[in-house]
Short mmCIF file of C-alpha atoms in Angstrom, two decimals:
data_model
loop_
_atom_site.label_atom_id
_atom_site.label_comp_id
_atom_site.label_asym_id
_atom_site.label_seq_id
_atom_site.Cartn_x
_atom_site.Cartn_y
_atom_site.Cartn_z
CA UNK A 5 -4.96 -8.87 -7.18
CA UNK A 6 -5.29 -6.54 -4.17
CA UNK A 7 -2.86 -6.16 -1.33
CA UNK A 8 -3.25 -4.67 2.09
CA UNK A 9 -1.00 -1.78 3.56
CA UNK A 10 0.69 -4.26 5.71
CA UNK A 11 1.68 -6.54 2.86
CA UNK A 12 3.06 -3.54 0.91
CA UNK A 13 4.94 -2.07 3.99
CA UNK A 14 6.39 -5.73 4.50
CA UNK A 15 7.64 -5.95 0.94
CA UNK A 16 8.88 -2.49 0.79
CA UNK A 17 10.95 -2.96 4.04
CA UNK A 18 12.31 -6.10 2.72
CA UNK A 19 13.24 -4.70 -0.64
CA UNK A 20 15.02 -1.71 1.44
CA UNK A 21 16.92 -4.29 3.54
CA UNK A 22 18.06 -6.22 0.36
CA UNK A 23 19.12 -2.93 -1.35
CA UNK A 24 20.88 -1.48 1.61
CA UNK A 25 22.59 -5.01 2.93
CA UNK A 26 25.86 -4.36 1.18
CA UNK A 27 25.73 -0.73 0.26
CA UNK A 28 24.31 1.14 3.48
CA UNK A 29 25.60 4.58 4.18
CA UNK A 30 24.60 5.82 7.48
CA UNK A 31 25.23 9.41 6.55
CA UNK A 32 22.74 9.17 3.67
CA UNK A 33 20.36 6.29 4.20
CA UNK A 34 17.70 5.92 6.59
CA UNK A 35 18.06 3.08 9.23
CA UNK A 36 15.77 0.10 8.86
CA UNK A 37 13.67 1.57 11.72
CA UNK A 38 13.43 5.00 10.23
CA UNK A 39 12.43 3.62 6.94
CA UNK A 40 9.75 1.39 8.44
CA UNK A 41 8.48 4.49 10.16
CA UNK A 42 8.46 6.39 6.94
CA UNK A 43 6.55 3.52 5.14
CA UNK A 44 3.86 3.45 7.98
CA UNK A 45 3.15 7.15 7.49
CA UNK A 46 2.45 6.66 3.72
CA UNK A 47 -1.12 5.93 2.29
CA UNK A 48 -2.05 2.90 0.31
CA UNK A 49 -1.62 4.78 -2.93
CA UNK A 50 1.80 6.18 -1.83
CA UNK A 51 2.87 2.76 -0.93
CA UNK A 52 2.07 1.51 -4.31
CA UNK A 53 3.97 4.45 -5.92
CA UNK A 54 7.00 3.44 -3.83
CA UNK A 55 7.07 0.18 -5.36
CA UNK A 56 7.90 1.75 -8.68
CA UNK A 57 5.88 -0.85 -10.65
CA UNK A 58 4.26 -0.54 -13.92
CA UNK A 59 2.60 -2.61 -16.61
CA UNK A 60 5.93 -4.44 -17.17
CA UNK A 61 7.12 -5.09 -13.54
CA UNK A 62 3.96 -5.29 -11.70
CA UNK A 63 2.91 -5.06 -7.98
CA UNK A 64 2.19 -8.96 -8.09
CA UNK A 65 5.82 -9.42 -9.21
CA UNK A 66 7.04 -7.03 -6.48
CA UNK A 67 5.16 -8.79 -3.96
CA UNK A 68 6.30 -12.07 -5.08
CA UNK A 69 9.92 -10.97 -4.95
CA UNK A 70 9.90 -9.15 -1.73
CA UNK A 71 6.77 -10.29 0.02
#
């Protein structure tokens, strides 16, 4: 299945929020707004790479989990 940049950005932002929810360190981690700005600067290929998916954990699963 093909996903848009917006879908990938939304899912990656949701994943970031999930991962940082209980373990956010403002000295090390980007704020959610900074992270969103970073994601918006990436190309479609870079966004897909950011999902760290592969043949076992697919982009479809990533989108299902965070999209």
